[in-house]
mmCIF file of C-alpha atoms in Angstrom:
data_model
loop_
_atom_site.group_PDB
_atom_site.id
_atom_site.type_symbol
_atom_site.label_atom_id
_atom_site.label_comp_id
_atom_site.label_asym_id
_atom_site.label_seq_id
_atom_site.Cartn_x
_atom_site.Cartn_y
_atom_site.Cartn_z
ATOM 1 C CA MET A 1 -1.138 7.683 34.160
ATOM 2 C CA ARG A 2 0.014 5.893 31.053
ATOM 3 C CA SER A 3 -1.169 2.738 30.489
ATOM 4 C CA ARG A 4 0.150 0.276 27.824
ATOM 5 C CA LEU A 5 -0.643 -2.811 25.872
ATOM 6 C CA SER A 6 0.496 -5.070 22.936
ATOM 7 C CA LEU A 7 -1.969 -6.352 20.081
ATOM 8 C CA LEU A 8 -1.420 -9.593 18.104
ATOM 9 C CA PHE A 9 -3.334 -10.583 14.999
ATOM 10 C CA LEU A 10 -2.946 -13.639 13.017
ATOM 11 C CA VAL A 11 -4.064 -14.055 9.301
ATOM 12 C CA ALA A 12 -4.732 -17.838 8.426
ATOM 13 C CA THR A 13 -4.563 -17.666 4.845
ATOM 14 C CA VAL A 14 -4.935 -14.572 3.022
ATOM 15 C CA ILE A 15 -9.195 -14.488 3.829
ATOM 16 C CA ASP A 16 -9.199 -15.974 7.310
ATOM 17 C CA LYS A 17 -8.826 -13.205 10.066
ATOM 18 C CA LEU A 18 -8.586 -14.945 13.674
ATOM 19 C CA PRO A 19 -9.673 -13.446 17.086
ATOM 20 C CA PRO A 20 -7.081 -10.402 18.061
ATOM 21 C CA THR A 21 -5.015 -10.843 21.211
ATOM 22 C CA VAL A 22 -4.761 -7.639 23.227
ATOM 23 C CA ILE A 23 -2.539 -8.040 26.041
ATOM 24 C CA PHE A 24 -2.591 -5.185 28.737
ATOM 25 C CA LYS A 25 0.007 -3.777 31.007
ATOM 26 C CA ARG A 26 -1.468 -5.017 34.693
ATOM 27 C CA LYS A 27 -0.387 -8.031 36.731
ATOM 28 C CA THR A 28 -4.306 -9.388 36.626
ATOM 29 C CA LEU A 29 -6.738 -9.243 34.186
ATOM 30 C CA PRO A 30 -9.581 -6.477 34.605
ATOM 31 C CA LYS A 31 -12.835 -7.623 36.215
ATOM 32 C CA GLU A 32 -14.793 -6.667 33.301
ATOM 33 C CA LYS A 33 -17.429 -8.128 30.642
ATOM 34 C CA PHE A 34 -15.411 -8.304 27.670
ATOM 35 C CA PRO A 35 -16.903 -8.829 23.899
ATOM 36 C CA ALA A 36 -16.705 -11.725 22.390
ATOM 37 C CA GLY A 37 -14.223 -12.504 19.406
ATOM 38 C CA ILE A 38 -10.915 -11.208 21.243
ATOM 39 C CA ILE A 39 -8.610 -12.858 23.495
ATOM 40 C CA VAL A 40 -7.532 -10.413 26.834
ATOM 41 C CA LYS A 41 -4.107 -11.317 28.636
ATOM 42 C CA ALA A 42 -2.505 -9.512 31.003
ATOM 43 C CA ASN A 43 1.211 -8.719 31.687
ATOM 44 C CA GLN A 44 2.940 -6.757 33.941
ATOM 45 C CA LYS A 45 5.085 -4.959 31.425
ATOM 46 C CA GLY A 46 2.490 -4.974 28.613
ATOM 47 C CA TRP A 47 4.182 -6.867 25.906
ATOM 48 C CA MET A 48 4.120 -10.808 24.588
ATOM 49 C CA ASP A 49 6.538 -13.102 26.663
ATOM 50 C CA GLU A 50 7.430 -16.401 26.095
ATOM 51 C CA GLU A 51 4.252 -17.307 28.116
ATOM 52 C CA LYS A 52 1.837 -15.388 26.570
ATOM 53 C CA MET A 53 3.447 -16.578 23.231
ATOM 54 C CA ARG A 54 2.980 -20.358 24.077
ATOM 55 C CA GLU A 55 -0.535 -19.389 25.329
ATOM 56 C CA TRP A 56 -1.065 -17.398 22.258
ATOM 57 C CA LEU A 57 -0.051 -20.689 20.012
ATOM 58 C CA ARG A 58 -2.579 -22.946 22.035
ATOM 59 C CA GLU A 59 -5.656 -20.715 22.029
ATOM 60 C CA VAL A 60 -5.511 -18.727 18.818
ATOM 61 C CA TYR A 61 -3.024 -20.067 16.469
ATOM 62 C CA VAL A 62 -4.568 -23.843 16.685
ATOM 63 C CA LYS A 63 -7.789 -22.585 15.880
ATOM 64 C CA ARG A 64 -6.389 -21.916 12.017
ATOM 65 C CA PRO A 65 -7.766 -23.953 9.707
ATOM 66 C CA ASP A 66 -6.912 -27.156 9.943
ATOM 67 C CA GLY A 67 -5.276 -26.030 12.799
ATOM 68 C CA PHE A 68 -6.445 -28.431 15.529
ATOM 69 C CA PHE A 69 -5.474 -31.522 13.543
ATOM 70 C CA HIS A 70 -2.477 -30.280 12.506
ATOM 71 C CA ALA A 71 -3.571 -32.120 8.693
ATOM 72 C CA SER A 72 -1.785 -29.347 6.911
ATOM 73 C CA PRO A 73 1.767 -27.593 7.242
ATOM 74 C CA SER A 74 1.652 -24.084 7.978
ATOM 75 C CA LEU A 75 4.138 -21.013 7.901
ATOM 76 C CA LEU A 76 4.110 -18.995 10.798
ATOM 77 C CA ILE A 77 5.747 -15.878 9.779
ATOM 78 C CA CYS A 78 7.098 -13.624 13.162
ATOM 79 C CA ASP A 79 9.313 -10.704 13.692
ATOM 80 C CA SER A 80 12.835 -11.390 15.873
ATOM 81 C CA MET A 81 11.100 -10.707 18.945
ATOM 82 C CA HIS A 82 12.850 -12.630 21.940
ATOM 83 C CA SER A 83 9.682 -14.536 22.706
ATOM 84 C CA HIS A 84 9.491 -15.650 19.266
ATOM 85 C CA LEU A 85 12.672 -17.368 19.321
ATOM 86 C CA THR A 86 12.799 -19.428 22.273
ATOM 87 C CA ALA A 87 13.419 -23.182 22.292
ATOM 88 C CA THR A 88 10.310 -24.161 23.796
ATOM 89 C CA VAL A 89 8.325 -21.859 21.702
ATOM 90 C CA LYS A 90 10.365 -23.224 18.206
ATOM 91 C CA ASN A 91 9.619 -26.682 19.609
ATOM 92 C CA GLN A 92 5.526 -25.976 20.199
ATOM 93 C CA VAL A 93 5.119 -24.743 16.905
ATOM 94 C CA LYS A 94 7.012 -27.528 15.046
ATOM 95 C CA GLN A 95 4.967 -30.019 17.080
ATOM 96 C CA MET A 96 1.939 -28.160 15.341
ATOM 97 C CA ASN A 97 3.221 -28.970 11.927
ATOM 98 C CA SER A 98 4.362 -25.544 11.496
ATOM 99 C CA GLU A 99 7.548 -24.008 10.294
ATOM 100 C CA LEU A 100 8.469 -20.837 12.134
ATOM 101 C CA ALA A 101 9.866 -18.434 9.858
ATOM 102 C CA ILE A 102 11.409 -15.389 11.490
ATOM 103 C CA ILE A 103 12.007 -11.726 9.920
ATOM 104 C CA PRO A 104 15.087 -10.139 10.772
ATOM 105 C CA GLY A 105 16.069 -7.131 12.790
ATOM 106 C CA GLY A 106 15.438 -4.017 11.008
ATOM 107 C CA LEU A 107 13.194 -5.743 7.789
ATOM 108 C CA THR A 108 9.802 -6.301 9.288
ATOM 109 C CA LYS A 109 8.516 -3.001 7.615
ATOM 110 C CA GLU A 110 9.948 -5.082 4.139
ATOM 111 C CA LEU A 111 8.692 -8.686 4.755
ATOM 112 C CA GLN A 112 5.763 -8.686 7.305
ATOM 113 C CA PRO A 113 2.463 -8.267 5.059
ATOM 114 C CA LEU A 114 0.423 -7.294 8.316
ATOM 115 C CA ASP A 115 3.178 -4.645 9.090
ATOM 116 C CA PHE A 116 3.063 -2.747 6.074
ATOM 117 C CA GLY A 117 0.042 -3.937 4.255
ATOM 118 C CA VAL A 118 -2.945 -4.569 7.172
ATOM 119 C CA ASN A 119 -1.397 -2.784 10.454
ATOM 120 C CA ARG A 120 -2.396 0.924 8.874
ATOM 121 C CA ALA A 121 -5.875 -0.238 7.228
ATOM 122 C CA PHE A 122 -6.746 -1.570 11.053
ATOM 123 C CA LYS A 123 -5.885 1.854 12.688
ATOM 124 C CA VAL A 124 -7.653 3.971 10.654
ATOM 125 C CA LYS A 125 -11.178 1.555 11.517
ATOM 126 C CA LEU A 126 -9.739 1.902 15.214
ATOM 127 C CA ARG A 127 -9.228 5.625 15.196
ATOM 128 C CA THR A 128 -13.286 5.911 13.469
ATOM 129 C CA ALA A 129 -14.341 3.156 16.076
ATOM 130 C CA TRP A 130 -12.657 5.562 18.862
ATOM 131 C CA GLU A 131 -14.188 8.758 17.535
ATOM 132 C CA GLN A 132 -17.551 7.167 17.556
ATOM 133 C CA TRP A 133 -17.107 6.351 21.551
ATOM 134 C CA MET A 134 -15.716 10.127 22.098
ATOM 135 C CA THR A 135 -18.933 11.404 20.693
ATOM 136 C CA ASP A 136 -21.406 9.123 21.085
ATOM 137 C CA GLY A 137 -20.667 6.986 24.185
ATOM 138 C CA GLU A 138 -21.320 6.866 27.774
ATOM 139 C CA HIS A 139 -18.829 8.847 29.518
ATOM 140 C CA THR A 140 -18.103 8.996 33.460
ATOM 141 C CA PHE A 141 -16.511 11.659 35.105
ATOM 142 C CA THR A 142 -14.450 12.458 38.123
ATOM 143 C CA LYS A 143 -15.683 14.485 41.054
ATOM 144 C CA THR A 144 -13.223 17.296 39.636
ATOM 145 C CA GLY A 145 -14.977 17.057 36.458
ATOM 146 C CA ARG A 146 -12.800 15.071 34.300
ATOM 147 C CA GLN A 147 -13.814 12.838 31.666
ATOM 148 C CA ARG A 148 -12.597 8.682 32.668
ATOM 149 C CA ARG A 149 -10.826 7.221 29.973
ATOM 150 C CA ALA A 150 -12.407 4.280 27.997
ATOM 151 C CA SER A 151 -12.826 1.156 29.995
ATOM 152 C CA TYR A 152 -10.834 -1.953 29.139
ATOM 153 C CA ALA A 153 -13.913 -3.629 28.137
ATOM 154 C CA THR A 154 -14.627 -0.406 25.808
ATOM 155 C CA ILE A 155 -11.313 -0.503 24.039
ATOM 156 C CA CYS A 156 -11.813 -4.112 23.319
ATOM 157 C CA GLU A 157 -14.963 -3.277 21.593
ATOM 158 C CA CYS A 158 -13.206 -1.174 19.375
ATOM 159 C CA ILE A 159 -10.436 -3.550 18.962
ATOM 160 C CA VAL A 160 -12.847 -6.309 17.695
ATOM 161 C CA ASP A 161 -15.109 -3.548 15.185
ATOM 162 C CA ALA A 162 -12.028 -2.441 13.432
ATOM 163 C CA TRP A 163 -10.464 -5.684 12.936
ATOM 164 C CA ALA A 164 -13.659 -6.881 11.826
ATOM 165 C CA LYS A 165 -13.791 -4.147 9.238
ATOM 166 C CA VAL A 166 -10.513 -4.626 7.579
ATOM 167 C CA SER A 167 -11.267 -6.124 4.181
ATOM 168 C CA ALA A 168 -10.061 -9.259 2.706
ATOM 169 C CA LEU A 169 -8.654 -7.791 -0.038
ATOM 170 C CA THR A 170 -6.261 -5.263 2.124
ATOM 171 C CA VAL A 171 -4.716 -8.920 3.382
ATOM 172 C CA VAL A 172 -4.475 -10.283 -0.374
ATOM 173 C CA ARG A 173 -2.764 -6.872 -1.348
ATOM 174 C CA ALA A 174 -0.717 -6.935 1.748
ATOM 175 C CA PHE A 175 0.570 -10.884 1.140
ATOM 176 C CA ALA A 176 1.050 -10.181 -2.555
ATOM 177 C CA LYS A 177 2.948 -7.364 -1.857
ATOM 178 C CA ALA A 178 5.468 -9.289 0.461
ATOM 179 C CA SER A 179 5.576 -12.392 -2.562
ATOM 180 C CA ILE A 180 3.999 -14.764 -0.178
ATOM 181 C CA ILE A 181 1.558 -15.457 -2.316
ATOM 182 C CA ALA A 182 1.442 -14.825 -6.135
ATOM 183 C CA GLU A 183 -2.129 -13.963 -6.626
ATOM 184 C CA GLN A 184 -2.952 -10.100 -7.398
ATOM 185 C CA PRO A 185 -6.789 -8.805 -6.115
ATOM 186 C CA PRO A 186 -8.733 -7.979 -8.812
ATOM 187 C CA SER A 187 -7.834 -4.518 -10.198
ATOM 188 C CA ASN A 188 -12.108 -3.730 -10.793
ATOM 189 C CA GLU A 189 -12.274 -3.879 -6.916
ATOM 190 C CA THR A 190 -11.798 -1.040 -4.569
ATOM 191 C CA ASP A 191 -10.691 -0.926 -0.947
ATOM 192 C CA SER A 192 -12.119 1.206 1.348
ATOM 193 C CA ASP A 193 -9.186 0.498 3.895
ATOM 194 C CA ASN A 194 -6.766 2.834 2.083
ATOM 195 C CA ASP A 195 -7.976 6.173 4.035
ATOM 196 C CA GLU A 196 -4.688 8.258 4.711
ATOM 197 C CA ARG A 197 -6.853 11.098 6.634
ATOM 198 C CA GLU A 198 -5.069 12.833 9.983
ATOM 199 C CA PRO A 199 -6.409 11.427 13.209
ATOM 200 C CA GLY A 200 -8.226 14.280 15.092
ATOM 201 C CA MET A 201 -7.740 15.581 18.482
ATOM 202 C CA PHE A 202 -6.428 12.833 20.565
ATOM 203 C CA ASP A 203 -3.992 12.372 23.622
ATOM 204 C CA ASP A 204 -0.521 12.336 22.450
ATOM 205 C CA GLU A 205 -0.135 8.627 22.846
ATOM 206 C CA ILE A 206 -3.246 7.513 20.819
ATOM 207 C CA ALA A 207 -1.983 10.369 17.861
ATOM 208 C CA GLN A 208 1.638 8.117 18.031
ATOM 209 C CA LEU A 209 -0.534 4.796 17.375
ATOM 210 C CA PHE A 210 -2.670 6.038 14.377
ATOM 211 C CA ASN A 211 0.274 7.576 12.898
ATOM 212 C CA SER A 212 2.662 4.265 13.141
ATOM 213 C CA ASP A 213 2.803 2.161 10.653
ATOM 214 C CA THR A 214 4.623 -0.382 12.594
ATOM 215 C CA GLU A 215 3.974 -3.128 14.805
ATOM 216 C CA ASP A 216 6.705 -1.701 16.986
ATOM 217 C CA GLU A 217 4.897 1.113 18.361
ATOM 218 C CA ASP A 218 3.315 0.497 21.741
ATOM 219 C CA PHE A 219 -0.716 1.044 22.263
ATOM 220 C CA ASP A 220 -0.471 3.670 24.929
ATOM 221 C CA GLY A 221 -3.299 6.398 25.781
ATOM 222 C CA PHE A 222 -6.333 4.210 25.849
ATOM 223 C CA VAL A 223 -7.014 3.710 29.777
ATOM 224 C CA GLY A 224 -5.500 5.723 32.629
ATOM 225 C CA GLU A 225 -6.180 5.457 36.404
ATOM 226 C CA ASP A 226 -7.575 8.480 38.088
#
């Protein structure tokens, strides 16, 4: 059985990475102990709807620097997904002393810094964490000898580990490339995130995730029901 999840990232300024949010395709949250540093949600379709967007604003976006007291105005850049466009969400963003900038459909690859400058690096790190679990992690098996897929908690651990390893330099370069900031990273620094290796042997859904550079791709394949 195929499962789906959605991932949301927020970079507040070019060096502050806030906890990622994962939305599992479930009616209720899994009864597992999740690692610190990640927000876990459940949605029947596995994606961000208006309710989950509002929860994200209250639980994650408000934790940006000066976000709680709304002392400094902020620009929140989102794609044109419907949940970003509702009047309720727009009003909530405005109340947080922020301006909502919506990227027109079809231009995410050109204008969204996380999409063209950060996601690839994250997926490389995630692949490494996944390979580590596949080779060294604890595995359980069905009565027929089939290895069970990773638990929800294990998926979250991989996500937290991968997100922590995405460098600040990668984020700076992405925002500079999008012309959101003028600052350019020092030319004498190296960025280990620029890893273009092809993925190893994975389920087709997992390989698709690691090869994709867009935020529009679903995150399939990590969890299934036996």
